[in-house]
PDB file of C-alpha atoms in Angstrom:
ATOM      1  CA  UNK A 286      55.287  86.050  99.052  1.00 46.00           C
ATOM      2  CA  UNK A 287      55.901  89.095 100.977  1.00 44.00           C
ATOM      3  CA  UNK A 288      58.850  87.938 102.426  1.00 46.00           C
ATOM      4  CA  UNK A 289      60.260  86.938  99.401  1.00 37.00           C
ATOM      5  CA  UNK A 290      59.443  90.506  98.007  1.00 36.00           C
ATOM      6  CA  UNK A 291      61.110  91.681 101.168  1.00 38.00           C
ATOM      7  CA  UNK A 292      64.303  89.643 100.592  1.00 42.00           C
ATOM      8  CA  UNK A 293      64.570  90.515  97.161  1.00 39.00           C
ATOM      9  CA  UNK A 294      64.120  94.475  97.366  1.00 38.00           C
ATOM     10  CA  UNK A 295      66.572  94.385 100.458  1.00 40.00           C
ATOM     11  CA  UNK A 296      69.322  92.142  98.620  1.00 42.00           C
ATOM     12  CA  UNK A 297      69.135  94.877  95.656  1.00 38.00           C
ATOM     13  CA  UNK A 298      69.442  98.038  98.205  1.00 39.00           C
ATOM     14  CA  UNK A 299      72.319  95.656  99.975  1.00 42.00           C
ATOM     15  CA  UNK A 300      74.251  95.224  96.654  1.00 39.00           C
ATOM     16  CA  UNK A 301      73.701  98.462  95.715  1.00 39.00           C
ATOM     17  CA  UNK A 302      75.795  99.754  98.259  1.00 43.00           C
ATOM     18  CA  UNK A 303      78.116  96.731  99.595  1.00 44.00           C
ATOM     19  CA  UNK A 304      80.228  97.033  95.866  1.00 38.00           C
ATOM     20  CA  UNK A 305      82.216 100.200  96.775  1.00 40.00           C
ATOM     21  CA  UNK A 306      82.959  98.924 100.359  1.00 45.00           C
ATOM     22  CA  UNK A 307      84.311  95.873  99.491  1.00 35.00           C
ATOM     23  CA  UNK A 308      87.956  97.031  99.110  1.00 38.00           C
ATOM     24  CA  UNK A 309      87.245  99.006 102.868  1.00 41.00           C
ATOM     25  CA  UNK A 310      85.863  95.893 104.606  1.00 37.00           C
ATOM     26  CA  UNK A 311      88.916  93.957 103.738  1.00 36.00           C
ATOM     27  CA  UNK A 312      91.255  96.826 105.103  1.00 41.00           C
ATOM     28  CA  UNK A 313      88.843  97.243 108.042  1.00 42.00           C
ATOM     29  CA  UNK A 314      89.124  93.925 109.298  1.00 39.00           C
ATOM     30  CA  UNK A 315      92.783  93.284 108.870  1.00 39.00           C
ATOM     31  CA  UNK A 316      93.420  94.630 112.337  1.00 39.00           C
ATOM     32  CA  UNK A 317      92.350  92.254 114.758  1.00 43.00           C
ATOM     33  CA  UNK A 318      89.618  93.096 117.153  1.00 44.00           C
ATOM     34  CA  UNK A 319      91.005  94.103 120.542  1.00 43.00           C
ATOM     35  CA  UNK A 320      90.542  92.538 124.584  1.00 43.00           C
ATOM     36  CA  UNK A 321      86.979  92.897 125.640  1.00 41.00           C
ATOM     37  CA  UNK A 322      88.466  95.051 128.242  1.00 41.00           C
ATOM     38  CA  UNK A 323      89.752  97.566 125.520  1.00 39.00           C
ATOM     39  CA  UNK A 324      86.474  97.342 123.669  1.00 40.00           C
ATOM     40  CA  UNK A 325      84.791 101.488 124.312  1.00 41.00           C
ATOM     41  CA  UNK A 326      82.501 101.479 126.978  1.00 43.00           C
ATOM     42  CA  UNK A 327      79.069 102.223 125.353  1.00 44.00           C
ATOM     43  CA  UNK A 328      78.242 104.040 127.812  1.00 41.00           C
ATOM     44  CA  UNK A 329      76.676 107.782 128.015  1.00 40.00           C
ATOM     45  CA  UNK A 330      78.944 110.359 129.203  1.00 41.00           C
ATOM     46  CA  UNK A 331      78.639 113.887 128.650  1.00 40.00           C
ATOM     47  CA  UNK A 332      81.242 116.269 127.320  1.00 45.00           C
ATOM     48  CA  UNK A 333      82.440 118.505 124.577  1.00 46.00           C
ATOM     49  CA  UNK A 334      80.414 119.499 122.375  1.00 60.00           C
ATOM     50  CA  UNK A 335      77.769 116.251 123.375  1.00 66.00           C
ATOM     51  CA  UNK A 336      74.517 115.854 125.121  1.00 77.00           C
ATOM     52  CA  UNK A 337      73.460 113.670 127.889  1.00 79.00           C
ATOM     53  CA  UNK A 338      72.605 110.870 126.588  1.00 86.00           C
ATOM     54  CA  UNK A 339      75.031 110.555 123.791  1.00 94.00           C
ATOM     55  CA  UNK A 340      77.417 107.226 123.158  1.00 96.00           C
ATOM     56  CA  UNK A 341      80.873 108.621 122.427  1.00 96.00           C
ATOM     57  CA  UNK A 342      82.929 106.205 121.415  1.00 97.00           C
ATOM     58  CA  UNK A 343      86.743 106.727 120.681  1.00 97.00           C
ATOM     59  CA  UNK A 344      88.506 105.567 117.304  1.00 97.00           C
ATOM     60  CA  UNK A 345      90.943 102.622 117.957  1.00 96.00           C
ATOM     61  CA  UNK A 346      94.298 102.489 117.032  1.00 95.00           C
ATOM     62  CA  UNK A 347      93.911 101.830 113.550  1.00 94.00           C
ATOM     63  CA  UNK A 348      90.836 104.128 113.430  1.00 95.00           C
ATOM     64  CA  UNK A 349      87.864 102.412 113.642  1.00 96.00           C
ATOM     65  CA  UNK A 350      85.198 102.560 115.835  1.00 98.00           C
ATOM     66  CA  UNK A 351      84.741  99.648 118.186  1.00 98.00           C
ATOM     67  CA  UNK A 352      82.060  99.429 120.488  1.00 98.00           C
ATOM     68  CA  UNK A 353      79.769  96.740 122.541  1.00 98.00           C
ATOM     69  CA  UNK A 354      76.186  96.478 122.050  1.00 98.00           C
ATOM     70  CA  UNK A 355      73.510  94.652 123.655  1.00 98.00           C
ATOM     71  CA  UNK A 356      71.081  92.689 121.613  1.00 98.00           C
ATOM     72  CA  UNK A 357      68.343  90.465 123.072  1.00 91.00           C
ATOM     73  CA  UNK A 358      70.428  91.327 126.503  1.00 92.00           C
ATOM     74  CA  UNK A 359      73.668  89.677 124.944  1.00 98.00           C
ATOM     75  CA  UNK A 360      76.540  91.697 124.449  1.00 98.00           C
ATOM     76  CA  UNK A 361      78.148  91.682 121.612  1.00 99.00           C
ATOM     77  CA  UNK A 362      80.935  93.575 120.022  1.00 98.00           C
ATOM     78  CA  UNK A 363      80.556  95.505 117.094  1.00 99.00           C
ATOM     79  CA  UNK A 364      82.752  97.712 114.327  1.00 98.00           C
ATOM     80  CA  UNK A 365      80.454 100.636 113.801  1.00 97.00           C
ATOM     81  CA  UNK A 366      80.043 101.116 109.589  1.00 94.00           C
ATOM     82  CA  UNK A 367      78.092 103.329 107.808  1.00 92.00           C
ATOM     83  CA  UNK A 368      79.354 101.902 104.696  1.00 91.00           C
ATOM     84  CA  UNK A 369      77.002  98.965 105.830  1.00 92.00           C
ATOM     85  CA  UNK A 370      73.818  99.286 104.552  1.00 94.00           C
ATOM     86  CA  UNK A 371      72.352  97.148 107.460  1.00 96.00           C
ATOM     87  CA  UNK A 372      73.474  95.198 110.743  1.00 98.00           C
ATOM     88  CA  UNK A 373      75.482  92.251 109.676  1.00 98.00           C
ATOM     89  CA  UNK A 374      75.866  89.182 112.238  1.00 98.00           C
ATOM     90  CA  UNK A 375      78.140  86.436 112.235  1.00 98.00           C
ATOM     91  CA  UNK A 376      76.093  82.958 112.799  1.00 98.00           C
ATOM     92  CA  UNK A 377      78.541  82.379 115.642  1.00 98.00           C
ATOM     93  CA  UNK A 378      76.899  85.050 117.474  1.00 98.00           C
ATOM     94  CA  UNK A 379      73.260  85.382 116.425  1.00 99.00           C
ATOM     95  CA  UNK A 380      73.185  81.644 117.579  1.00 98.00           C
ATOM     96  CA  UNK A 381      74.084  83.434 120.893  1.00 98.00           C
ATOM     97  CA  UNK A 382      70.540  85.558 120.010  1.00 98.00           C
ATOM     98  CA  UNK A 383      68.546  82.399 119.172  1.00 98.00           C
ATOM     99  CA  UNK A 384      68.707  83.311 115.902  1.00 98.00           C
ATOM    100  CA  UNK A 385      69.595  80.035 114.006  1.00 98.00           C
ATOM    101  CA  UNK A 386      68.791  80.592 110.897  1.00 98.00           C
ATOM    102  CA  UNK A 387      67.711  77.018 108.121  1.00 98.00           C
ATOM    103  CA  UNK A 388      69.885  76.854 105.288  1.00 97.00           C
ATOM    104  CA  UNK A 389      67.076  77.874 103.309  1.00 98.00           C
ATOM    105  CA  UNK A 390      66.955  81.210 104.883  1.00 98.00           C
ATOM    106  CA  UNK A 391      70.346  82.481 103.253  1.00 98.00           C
ATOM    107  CA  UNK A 392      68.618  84.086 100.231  1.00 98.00           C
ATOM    108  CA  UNK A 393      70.200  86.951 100.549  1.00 98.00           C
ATOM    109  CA  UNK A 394      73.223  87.502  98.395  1.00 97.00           C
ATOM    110  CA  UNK A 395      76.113  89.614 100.008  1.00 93.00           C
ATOM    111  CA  UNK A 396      79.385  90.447  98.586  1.00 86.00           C
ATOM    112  CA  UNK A 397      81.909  90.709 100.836  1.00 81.00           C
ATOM    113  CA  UNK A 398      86.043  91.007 101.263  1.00 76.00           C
ATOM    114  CA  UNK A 399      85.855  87.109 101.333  1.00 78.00           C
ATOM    115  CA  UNK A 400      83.604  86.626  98.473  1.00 86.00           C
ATOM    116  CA  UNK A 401      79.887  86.854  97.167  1.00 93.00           C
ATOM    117  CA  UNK A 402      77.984  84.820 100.059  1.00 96.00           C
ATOM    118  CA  UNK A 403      74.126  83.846 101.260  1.00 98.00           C
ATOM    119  CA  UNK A 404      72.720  85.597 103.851  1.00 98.00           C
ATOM    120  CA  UNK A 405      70.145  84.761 105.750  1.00 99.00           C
ATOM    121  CA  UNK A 406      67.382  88.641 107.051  1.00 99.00           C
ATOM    122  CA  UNK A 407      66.805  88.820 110.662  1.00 98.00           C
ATOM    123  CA  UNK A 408      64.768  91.313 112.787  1.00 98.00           C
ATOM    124  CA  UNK A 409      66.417  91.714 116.273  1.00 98.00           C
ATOM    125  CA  UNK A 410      64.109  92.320 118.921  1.00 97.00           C
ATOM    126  CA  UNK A 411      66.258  95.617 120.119  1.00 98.00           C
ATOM    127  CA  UNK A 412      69.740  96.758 119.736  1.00 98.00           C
ATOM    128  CA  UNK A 413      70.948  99.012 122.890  1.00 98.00           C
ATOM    129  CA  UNK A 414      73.948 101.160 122.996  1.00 98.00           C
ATOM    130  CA  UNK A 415      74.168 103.082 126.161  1.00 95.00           C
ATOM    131  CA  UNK A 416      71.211 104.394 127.069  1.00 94.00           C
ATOM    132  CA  UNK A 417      70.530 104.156 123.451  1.00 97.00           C
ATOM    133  CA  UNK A 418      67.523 101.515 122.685  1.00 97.00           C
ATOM    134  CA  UNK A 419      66.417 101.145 119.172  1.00 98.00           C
ATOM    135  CA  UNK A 420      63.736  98.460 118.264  1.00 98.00           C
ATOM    136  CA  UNK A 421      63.088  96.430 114.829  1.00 98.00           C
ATOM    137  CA  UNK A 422      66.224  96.775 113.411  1.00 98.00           C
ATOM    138  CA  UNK A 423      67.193  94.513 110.285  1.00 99.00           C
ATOM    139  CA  UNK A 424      70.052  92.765 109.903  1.00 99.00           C
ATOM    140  CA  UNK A 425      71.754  89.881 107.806  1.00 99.00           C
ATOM    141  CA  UNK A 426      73.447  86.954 109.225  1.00 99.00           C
ATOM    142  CA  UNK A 427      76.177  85.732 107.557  1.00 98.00           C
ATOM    143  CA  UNK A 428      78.056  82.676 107.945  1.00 96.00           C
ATOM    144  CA  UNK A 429      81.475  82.973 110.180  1.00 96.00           C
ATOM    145  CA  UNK A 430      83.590  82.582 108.096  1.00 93.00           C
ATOM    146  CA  UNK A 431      82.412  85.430 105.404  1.00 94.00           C
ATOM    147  CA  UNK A 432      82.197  87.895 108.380  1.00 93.00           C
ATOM    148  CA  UNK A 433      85.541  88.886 110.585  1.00 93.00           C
ATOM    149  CA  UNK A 434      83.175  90.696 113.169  1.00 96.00           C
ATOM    150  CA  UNK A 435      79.335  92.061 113.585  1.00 98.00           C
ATOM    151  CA  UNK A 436      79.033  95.326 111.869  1.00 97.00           C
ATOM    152  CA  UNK A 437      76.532  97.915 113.332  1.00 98.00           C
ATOM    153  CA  UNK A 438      75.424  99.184 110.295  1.00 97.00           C
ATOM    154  CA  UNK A 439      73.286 102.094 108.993  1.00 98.00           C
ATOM    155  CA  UNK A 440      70.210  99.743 109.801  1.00 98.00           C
ATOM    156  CA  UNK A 441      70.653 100.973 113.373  1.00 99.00           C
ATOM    157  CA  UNK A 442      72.664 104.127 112.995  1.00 98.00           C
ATOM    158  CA  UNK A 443      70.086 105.911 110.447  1.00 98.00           C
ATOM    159  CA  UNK A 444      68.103 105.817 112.937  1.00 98.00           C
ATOM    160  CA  UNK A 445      69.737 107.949 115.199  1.00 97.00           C
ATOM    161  CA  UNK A 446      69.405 111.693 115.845  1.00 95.00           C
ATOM    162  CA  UNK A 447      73.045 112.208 115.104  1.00 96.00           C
ATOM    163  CA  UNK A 448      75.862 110.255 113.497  1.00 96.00           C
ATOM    164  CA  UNK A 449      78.974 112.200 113.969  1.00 96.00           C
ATOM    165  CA  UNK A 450      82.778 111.702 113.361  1.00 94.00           C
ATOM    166  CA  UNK A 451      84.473 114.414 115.350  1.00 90.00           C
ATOM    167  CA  UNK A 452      88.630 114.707 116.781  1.00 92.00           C
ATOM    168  CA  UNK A 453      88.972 110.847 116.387  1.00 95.00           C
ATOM    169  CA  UNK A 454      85.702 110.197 118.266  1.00 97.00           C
ATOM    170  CA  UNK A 455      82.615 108.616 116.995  1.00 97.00           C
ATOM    171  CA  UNK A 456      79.560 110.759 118.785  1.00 97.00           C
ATOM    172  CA  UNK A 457      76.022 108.434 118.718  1.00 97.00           C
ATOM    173  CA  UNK A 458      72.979 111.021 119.577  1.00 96.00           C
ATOM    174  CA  UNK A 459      69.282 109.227 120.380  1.00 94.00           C
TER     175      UNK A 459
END
């Protein structure tokens, strides 16, 4: 019962905020990903106007954030979103995770640039950027083909210290 309370309540705060993104996720994933190699290193580095400790990751060419993360010890790449209300998977690569979710677990409904879809809730274990290590965090997984690429949403960035766009540079504070 509780988890169905659970879904239900985090479906409505989901909806509530995926409807005026839809139109952005569509332009946000019509660039194509780049090399792993060109991916930001998410790693800590200090500089101006940061503090040890901080992930500062630089926009891309088309001025989005891109950045690995490590989840469960995988690493994954990510588009960082605070438009997205929580961390969205692809199945492709929360099967990576163990995370295999029954098709009775997408309950969740999701509107995104490629249509209203089922998601399925997930709690990864930890989510690491840099030196960065945030447990519990919620997320969705959503089937491949709804999803161009995992979005680190505000399911793991709220709860950071600091969120901060700055001179094309995305600054991640602990």
């Amino acid at each position: 019962m509780s988890k169905l309370l659970f879904s239900t309540a985090f479906a409505a705060l989901l909806l509530t905020a995926a409807v005026p993104e839809i139109r952005a996720l569509a332009d946000r994933f019509a660039t194509p990903a780049p090399e792993p190699d060109a991916v930001a290193a998410a790693a800590p580095r200090p500089s101006g106007g940061t503090r040890l400790g901080d992930v500062v990751v630089p926009a891309d060419a088309s001025g989005h954030f891109r950045l690995d993360a490590r989840v469960g010890g995988v690493r994954l790449g990510f588009l960082a979103d605070t438009g997205a209300t929580t961390v969205a998977l692809r199945a492709g690569d929360a099967a990576k995770l163990g995370i295999r979710p029954a098709p009775t677990d997408y309950v969740v409904p999701v509107t995104t640039a490629n249509g209203r879809v089922m998601a399925a809730p997930a709690t990864l274990d930890a989510v690491e950027v840099g030196a960065i290590r945030i447990a519990a965090v919620e997320a969705l997984v959503l089937p491949d083909a709804a999803l161009a690429g995992n979005l680190l949403g505000m399911s793991f960035l709220g709860r950071l210290g600091r969120v901060e766009v700055s001179g094309g540079r995305l600054v991640l504070s602990p």
